[in-house]
Structure formats: C-alpha cells, structure tokens
Short mmCIF file of C-alpha atoms in Angstrom, two decimals:
data_model
loop_
_atom_site.label_atom_id
_atom_site.label_comp_id
_atom_site.label_asym_id
_atom_site.label_seq_id
_atom_site.Cartn_x
_atom_site.Cartn_y
_atom_site.Cartn_z
CA UNK A 1 -25.44 -14.20 -6.26
CA UNK A 2 -22.86 -11.59 -5.21
CA UNK A 3 -19.42 -12.77 -4.19
CA UNK A 4 -18.77 -9.66 -2.08
CA UNK A 5 -18.30 -10.66 1.54
CA UNK A 6 -17.36 -7.38 3.28
CA UNK A 7 -17.93 -3.74 2.30
CA UNK A 8 -15.73 -1.29 4.21
CA UNK A 9 -15.63 2.52 4.05
CA UNK A 10 -12.42 4.45 4.60
CA UNK A 11 -11.74 5.66 8.12
CA UNK A 12 -9.57 8.65 8.99
CA UNK A 13 -6.08 8.22 10.44
CA UNK A 14 -3.04 10.44 10.95
CA UNK A 15 0.48 9.86 9.67
CA UNK A 16 2.82 12.58 10.84
CA UNK A 17 0.93 15.80 10.14
CA UNK A 18 -1.03 14.27 7.27
CA UNK A 19 -4.61 12.95 7.28
CA UNK A 20 -5.20 9.72 5.35
CA UNK A 21 -8.02 7.28 4.73
CA UNK A 22 -7.24 3.90 6.25
CA UNK A 23 -8.45 0.85 4.35
CA UNK A 24 -6.66 -2.03 6.08
CA UNK A 25 -6.59 -3.41 8.70
CA UNK A 26 -10.18 -3.44 9.98
CA UNK A 27 -11.62 -5.43 12.84
CA UNK A 28 -13.65 -7.50 10.38
CA UNK A 29 -10.67 -8.16 8.15
CA UNK A 30 -7.04 -7.98 9.23
CA UNK A 31 -5.50 -8.83 5.86
CA UNK A 32 -6.27 -9.64 2.22
CA UNK A 33 -3.82 -12.25 1.02
CA UNK A 34 -0.40 -10.91 2.15
CA UNK A 35 -1.66 -7.27 2.20
CA UNK A 36 -1.92 -6.15 5.82
CA UNK A 37 -2.12 -2.35 5.65
CA UNK A 38 -3.36 0.19 3.08
CA UNK A 39 -3.60 3.96 3.51
CA UNK A 40 -5.19 6.25 0.93
CA UNK A 41 -3.37 9.61 1.08
CA UNK A 42 -5.46 12.53 -0.11
CA UNK A 43 -6.40 13.91 -2.48
CA UNK A 44 -5.17 16.90 -0.48
CA UNK A 45 -4.16 20.40 -1.44
CA UNK A 46 -1.21 21.51 0.67
CA UNK A 47 -0.29 25.17 1.06
CA UNK A 48 3.25 26.48 0.66
CA UNK A 49 3.64 26.25 4.45
CA UNK A 50 2.36 22.66 4.68
CA UNK A 51 4.59 19.66 4.07
CA UNK A 52 4.59 15.91 4.60
CA UNK A 53 6.82 15.25 7.61
CA UNK A 54 7.06 11.56 8.51
CA UNK A 55 10.29 11.40 10.51
CA UNK A 56 12.51 8.29 10.68
CA UNK A 57 10.59 5.29 11.97
CA UNK A 58 11.28 1.52 11.94
CA UNK A 59 9.81 -1.53 10.24
CA UNK A 60 10.29 -5.29 10.45
CA UNK A 61 8.76 -8.26 8.63
CA UNK A 62 7.17 -6.44 5.69
CA UNK A 63 7.67 -4.70 2.38
CA UNK A 64 6.34 -1.17 1.88
CA UNK A 65 4.86 -0.14 -1.46
CA UNK A 66 4.30 3.55 -2.22
CA UNK A 67 2.33 4.49 -5.33
CA UNK A 68 1.41 8.12 -6.05
CA UNK A 69 -1.32 9.52 -8.29
CA UNK A 70 -0.21 13.13 -7.71
CA UNK A 71 2.53 14.97 -5.83
CA UNK A 72 5.95 13.76 -4.74
CA UNK A 73 7.64 12.26 -1.66
CA UNK A 74 11.31 12.02 -0.77
CA UNK A 75 12.09 8.59 0.65
CA UNK A 76 15.25 8.15 2.73
CA UNK A 77 16.26 4.95 4.48
CA UNK A 78 18.96 3.47 6.69
CA UNK A 79 20.43 1.63 3.68
CA UNK A 80 21.52 5.01 2.34
CA UNK A 81 18.86 5.35 -0.35
CA UNK A 82 17.40 8.78 -1.14
CA UNK A 83 14.69 8.68 -3.81
CA UNK A 84 12.04 11.11 -4.97
CA UNK A 85 8.81 9.20 -5.63
CA UNK A 86 6.71 10.63 -8.46
CA UNK A 87 3.29 9.63 -9.89
CA UNK A 88 3.14 6.19 -11.47
CA UNK A 89 6.47 4.99 -10.05
CA UNK A 90 6.68 2.12 -7.56
CA UNK A 91 8.81 2.52 -4.44
CA UNK A 92 9.44 -0.87 -2.78
CA UNK A 93 11.34 -1.21 0.50
CA UNK A 94 11.75 -4.58 2.20
CA UNK A 95 12.29 -4.28 5.95
CA UNK A 96 13.19 -7.90 6.69
CA UNK A 97 14.94 -8.02 10.05
CA UNK A 98 14.83 -4.25 10.40
CA UNK A 99 15.07 -0.93 8.56
CA UNK A 100 14.45 2.75 9.30
CA UNK A 101 13.07 5.29 6.82
CA UNK A 102 11.52 8.74 6.51
CA UNK A 103 9.04 10.30 4.10
CA UNK A 104 9.03 14.03 3.51
CA UNK A 105 8.05 16.63 0.93
CA UNK A 106 10.93 17.14 -1.55
CA UNK A 107 12.99 20.31 -1.15
CA UNK A 108 11.80 21.57 -4.55
CA UNK A 109 8.16 21.64 -3.32
CA UNK A 110 8.54 22.67 0.31
CA UNK A 111 7.71 26.34 -0.31
CA UNK A 112 5.07 25.86 -3.01
CA UNK A 113 1.38 24.95 -3.10
CA UNK A 114 1.08 21.27 -3.99
CA UNK A 115 -1.20 18.25 -4.12
CA UNK A 116 -0.73 14.86 -2.52
CA UNK A 117 -2.62 11.75 -3.57
CA UNK A 118 -1.64 8.09 -3.51
CA UNK A 119 -1.52 4.76 -1.73
CA UNK A 120 0.83 3.45 0.93
CA UNK A 121 0.78 -0.31 1.41
CA UNK A 122 2.37 -2.90 3.67
CA UNK A 123 2.79 -6.45 2.42
CA UNK A 124 3.70 -9.14 4.94
CA UNK A 125 6.58 -11.47 4.17
CA UNK A 126 6.59 -15.27 4.30
CA UNK A 127 7.71 -16.62 7.67
CA UNK A 128 11.01 -17.91 6.27
CA UNK A 129 11.80 -14.47 4.79
CA UNK A 130 10.96 -12.29 7.78
CA UNK A 131 14.59 -12.06 8.95
CA UNK A 132 16.32 -11.39 5.63
CA UNK A 133 18.53 -8.34 5.21
CA UNK A 134 16.59 -5.21 4.25
CA UNK A 135 16.69 -4.06 0.63
CA UNK A 136 15.25 -1.37 -1.61
CA UNK A 137 14.04 -1.10 -5.21
CA UNK A 138 12.50 1.71 -7.23
CA UNK A 139 10.79 1.46 -10.62
CA UNK A 140 9.90 4.40 -12.85
CA UNK A 141 6.39 4.63 -14.23
CA UNK A 142 7.39 3.50 -17.73
CA UNK A 143 8.79 0.21 -16.39
CA UNK A 144 5.43 -0.91 -14.92
CA UNK A 145 3.58 -3.33 -17.25
CA UNK A 146 0.42 -1.87 -18.80
CA UNK A 147 -2.04 -3.07 -21.41
CA UNK A 148 -5.56 -2.52 -22.70
CA UNK A 149 -8.27 -5.12 -22.68
CA UNK A 150 -11.91 -4.67 -23.68
CA UNK A 151 -11.95 -0.94 -23.02
CA UNK A 152 -9.98 -1.01 -19.75
CA UNK A 153 -6.39 0.15 -19.23
CA UNK A 154 -4.55 -2.14 -16.82
CA UNK A 155 -1.33 -1.57 -14.88
CA UNK A 156 0.29 -4.36 -12.90
CA UNK A 157 1.90 -2.47 -10.03
CA UNK A 158 3.23 -5.61 -8.33
CA UNK A 159 3.03 -9.38 -8.63
CA UNK A 160 1.71 -11.55 -11.44
CA UNK A 161 -1.55 -11.90 -13.34
CA UNK A 162 -1.60 -14.47 -16.13
CA UNK A 163 1.32 -13.77 -18.47
CA UNK A 164 1.91 -10.30 -17.02
CA UNK A 165 4.69 -9.96 -14.42
CA UNK A 166 5.70 -6.77 -12.61
CA UNK A 167 9.45 -6.16 -12.07
CA UNK A 168 8.82 -5.44 -8.38
CA UNK A 169 10.65 -8.18 -6.38
CA UNK A 170 7.81 -9.68 -4.33
CA UNK A 171 8.24 -12.64 -1.95
CA UNK A 172 4.91 -14.45 -2.33
CA UNK A 173 2.09 -14.94 -4.84
CA UNK A 174 0.22 -11.63 -5.05
CA UNK A 175 -1.13 -8.94 -7.37
CA UNK A 176 -1.77 -5.21 -7.27
CA UNK A 177 -3.68 -3.97 -10.31
CA UNK A 178 -4.84 -0.55 -11.48
CA UNK A 179 -7.89 -0.48 -13.77
CA UNK A 180 -9.06 2.66 -15.58
CA UNK A 181 -12.08 3.00 -17.85
CA UNK A 182 -12.73 5.74 -20.39
CA UNK A 183 -16.24 4.50 -21.19
CA UNK A 184 -18.72 2.32 -19.36
CA UNK A 185 -17.49 -1.27 -19.51
CA UNK A 186 -18.02 -4.70 -17.97
CA UNK A 187 -14.97 -6.35 -16.36
CA UNK A 188 -14.53 -10.05 -15.68
CA UNK A 189 -11.33 -11.28 -14.02
CA UNK A 190 -12.72 -14.58 -12.72
CA UNK A 191 -10.07 -16.70 -14.43
CA UNK A 192 -7.10 -14.46 -13.57
CA UNK A 193 -7.23 -13.75 -9.83
CA UNK A 194 -6.19 -16.15 -7.07
CA UNK A 195 -6.12 -16.35 -3.29
CA UNK A 196 -8.02 -13.56 -1.53
CA UNK A 197 -9.01 -10.35 -3.28
CA UNK A 198 -10.03 -6.78 -2.51
CA UNK A 199 -11.22 -3.94 -4.74
CA UNK A 200 -10.87 -0.25 -3.85
CA UNK A 201 -12.65 2.53 -5.75
CA UNK A 202 -10.64 5.74 -6.12
CA UNK A 203 -12.97 7.62 -8.46
CA UNK A 204 -16.06 6.94 -10.52
CA UNK A 205 -18.47 4.10 -9.72
CA UNK A 206 -18.77 0.37 -10.11
CA UNK A 207 -21.88 -1.79 -10.08
CA UNK A 208 -22.16 -5.38 -8.86
CA UNK A 209 -25.45 -7.29 -8.77
CA UNK A 210 -27.32 -4.02 -9.49
CA UNK A 211 -25.76 -2.31 -6.46
CA UNK A 212 -23.64 0.80 -7.07
CA UNK A 213 -20.47 1.52 -5.09
CA UNK A 214 -18.79 4.93 -4.94
CA UNK A 215 -15.25 6.17 -4.19
CA UNK A 216 -13.87 5.40 -0.76
CA UNK A 217 -15.25 1.89 -0.46
CA UNK A 218 -13.24 -1.29 -0.21
CA UNK A 219 -14.99 -4.47 -1.37
CA UNK A 220 -13.58 -7.76 -0.13
CA UNK A 221 -14.64 -10.97 -1.81
CA UNK A 222 -15.37 -14.36 -0.31
CA UNK A 223 -12.61 -15.77 -2.50
CA UNK A 224 -10.51 -14.52 -5.41
CA UNK A 225 -13.25 -15.00 -7.96
CA UNK A 226 -14.62 -11.49 -8.17
CA UNK A 227 -18.02 -11.47 -9.78
CA UNK A 228 -18.28 -9.63 -13.05
CA UNK A 229 -18.64 -5.92 -12.29
CA UNK A 230 -19.41 -2.83 -14.32
CA UNK A 231 -17.23 0.29 -14.36
CA UNK A 232 -18.86 3.53 -15.35
CA UNK A 233 -16.91 5.94 -17.57
CA UNK A 234 -13.82 7.57 -16.04
CA UNK A 235 -13.57 5.14 -13.15
CA UNK A 236 -10.35 4.04 -11.43
CA UNK A 237 -10.16 1.00 -9.18
CA UNK A 238 -7.36 -0.98 -7.56
CA UNK A 239 -7.57 -4.74 -7.13
CA UNK A 240 -5.12 -6.41 -4.78
CA UNK A 241 -4.68 -9.77 -3.13
CA UNK A 242 -2.98 -13.12 -3.38
CA UNK A 243 -2.32 -16.28 -1.46
CA UNK A 244 -2.77 -15.87 2.32
CA UNK A 245 -0.14 -17.20 4.69
CA UNK A 246 -0.89 -20.23 6.91
CA UNK A 247 0.23 -18.32 10.03
CA UNK A 248 -1.45 -15.27 11.55
CA UNK A 249 0.42 -11.97 11.17
CA UNK A 250 0.69 -9.77 14.25
CA UNK A 251 0.86 -5.99 13.85
CA UNK A 252 2.08 -3.53 16.43
CA UNK A 253 2.65 0.03 15.24
CA UNK A 254 5.09 -0.30 12.29
CA UNK A 255 6.08 -3.90 13.03
CA UNK A 256 4.64 -6.99 11.32
CA UNK A 257 5.64 -10.52 12.25
CA UNK A 258 4.45 -14.06 12.80
CA UNK A 259 6.25 -13.89 16.17
CA UNK A 260 5.24 -11.83 19.23
CA UNK A 261 8.79 -12.20 20.54
CA UNK A 262 10.22 -10.54 17.41
CA UNK A 263 7.80 -7.65 17.76
CA UNK A 264 8.67 -7.24 21.45
CA UNK A 265 12.38 -7.19 20.57
CA UNK A 266 11.79 -4.60 17.84
CA UNK A 267 9.91 -2.41 20.33
CA UNK A 268 12.83 -2.53 22.77
CA UNK A 269 15.39 -1.99 20.03
CA UNK A 270 13.60 1.12 18.75
CA UNK A 271 13.01 2.51 22.22
CA UNK A 272 16.71 2.09 23.00
CA UNK A 273 17.92 3.49 19.65
CA UNK A 274 19.38 0.22 18.37
CA UNK A 275 17.88 0.47 14.86
CA UNK A 276 20.14 1.86 12.10
CA UNK A 277 19.99 5.61 11.44
CA UNK A 278 18.79 7.34 8.28
CA UNK A 279 21.61 9.39 6.71
CA UNK A 280 20.80 13.12 6.38
CA UNK A 281 17.66 12.86 8.51
CA UNK A 282 18.07 13.02 12.27
CA UNK A 283 14.38 12.94 13.18
CA UNK A 284 12.85 10.28 15.41
CA UNK A 285 9.29 9.01 15.92
CA UNK A 286 8.93 7.72 19.50
CA UNK A 287 7.45 4.31 20.21
CA UNK A 288 3.73 4.80 21.01
CA UNK A 289 3.21 5.23 24.73
CA UNK A 290 6.80 6.35 25.27
#
C-alpha cells in the first residue's frame, strides 16, 4: 500500500520580475514539518538585459534557505551582509524578530546571458525562537556533507539524518536532502526519516507502487516513513521534512508567526518604514495592497 497522501504539481508564481514554480504552501497542505514555503526557480535562460531584481523586503519568524543548481544571486541584508550565492552553497538567513534583505543578479552577470535554477525555502521557527535577533550564515558547497549509498549520491543541505549533520544552524528537528542517481536504483529511507516528509522531483523519474512520477511533482507522505521508491537513471530529487510544531503557523506575505498580533505589527512596521535598511540597496517592495 502506498504511503503517499498528497500529490501536488507546481503552480506558477511571480517574485520580482522572475517566474517561479511554487510548491508550498497549498490549500491541501500548508506545511511539511517546519517547512512552510518552497519556490522552484527556473530553469530559466535570462538574456543580457534580464536580471533578477527582488528589492529589499522584510521577514519575521522564519529562516530562509537558498540553494542554487545554476546561476548566481547577490544577497544583501540589513545586518550588513553581502554574499554571492553560487551553485551547491547554502545561504541561511534567520529573520527572528525582523530583518530586511534583497536578492539581485550579481554585477558580473548583469550584462551577460545567464541561467537561473534553484530552490528558495522558508522554514518556520519554534515559538520560543520567533523573537530572537536576526542572524546570517553561508556555507560553501564543499562544506555540505555528502556521501554515496547503494548507487545514490546524497547531500545533506540542512538538518540531521542518522549520523550525518549539516553545519547549517537550524532551530528544530528537520532535514533537507538531495539525492542523485547515475543508474536506476531502489531507495529505502524508512528507518532514517522522521516527522512529516515531502519529496520533490527536479529531473528524471521515480516510481512508487508501480506509478511513475515526473519532474515538477511534490509527493507528501502520510508520515515520515516514505515507502521504498525507485529512481531511474539520472534522476534528482529533494526530500525535506521534520517534526511539525504543535501550534499553527500563520503566513501573510513575507511574515511567518504563531501570532496574528506579531504579523499585524510587522505589517505596520514595514508600511511605516520601521524595519532596518539594507546597506547599498535603497529599493523597497511595498506591502501588498498599499
């Protein structure tokens, strides 16, 4: 019997001037463990006149995780960080009580043809951590744990699986895994996952209970115990999840919180320009409806 509870296709959404495939949230499923938002950016070819332009915007109550397969993004935030994100690196920004950041094409690529492909993820914070001071961490690709097991190459982008621990400073029990197959292979992670779990197919195909699933689909399981599934050759999937929180998480625009009052305050603070500024980026994304 299949353990897959929900099968969701990507849906289109806009961020700045960039079209993405939105995976979470959906009406049927607002979160998977602490993961509350996932966008699949690209793959997109951008001309020399096209650039990613996500002007300064605010966050509260979450950590953002950016992971690129191709291309590059310059991250700037109100803490003073300026970092170029490249493929395989993990960019991790914790908003806590409030942070502002922007995401733009690096200067070195602004007048060149380029590709953009990757994932942008929001991870909710435990209730007792929602008001901590914001912080930032960046990890180069070679610092992310990787290993091979029964014909599959694994990378642990964040969290913990068995004895493997990512250096990314998470705040709750979670995991974000990349799996790549060179040949057709059967995968069984029944004894390693915990909490809730989702699987997203980037390329190739997987098969579960004789049903094939293609790129662009998100499979959400009834619990963490993913059934054994088959990966065809040259397939890449991402498995993410962890322990869900006891309280519901509310999402309005870029704000995530267990408290409606905190979200309302963040809305007023942003509308009235009370969030910190991003050095060397004077853009501004208005509050929706304003």
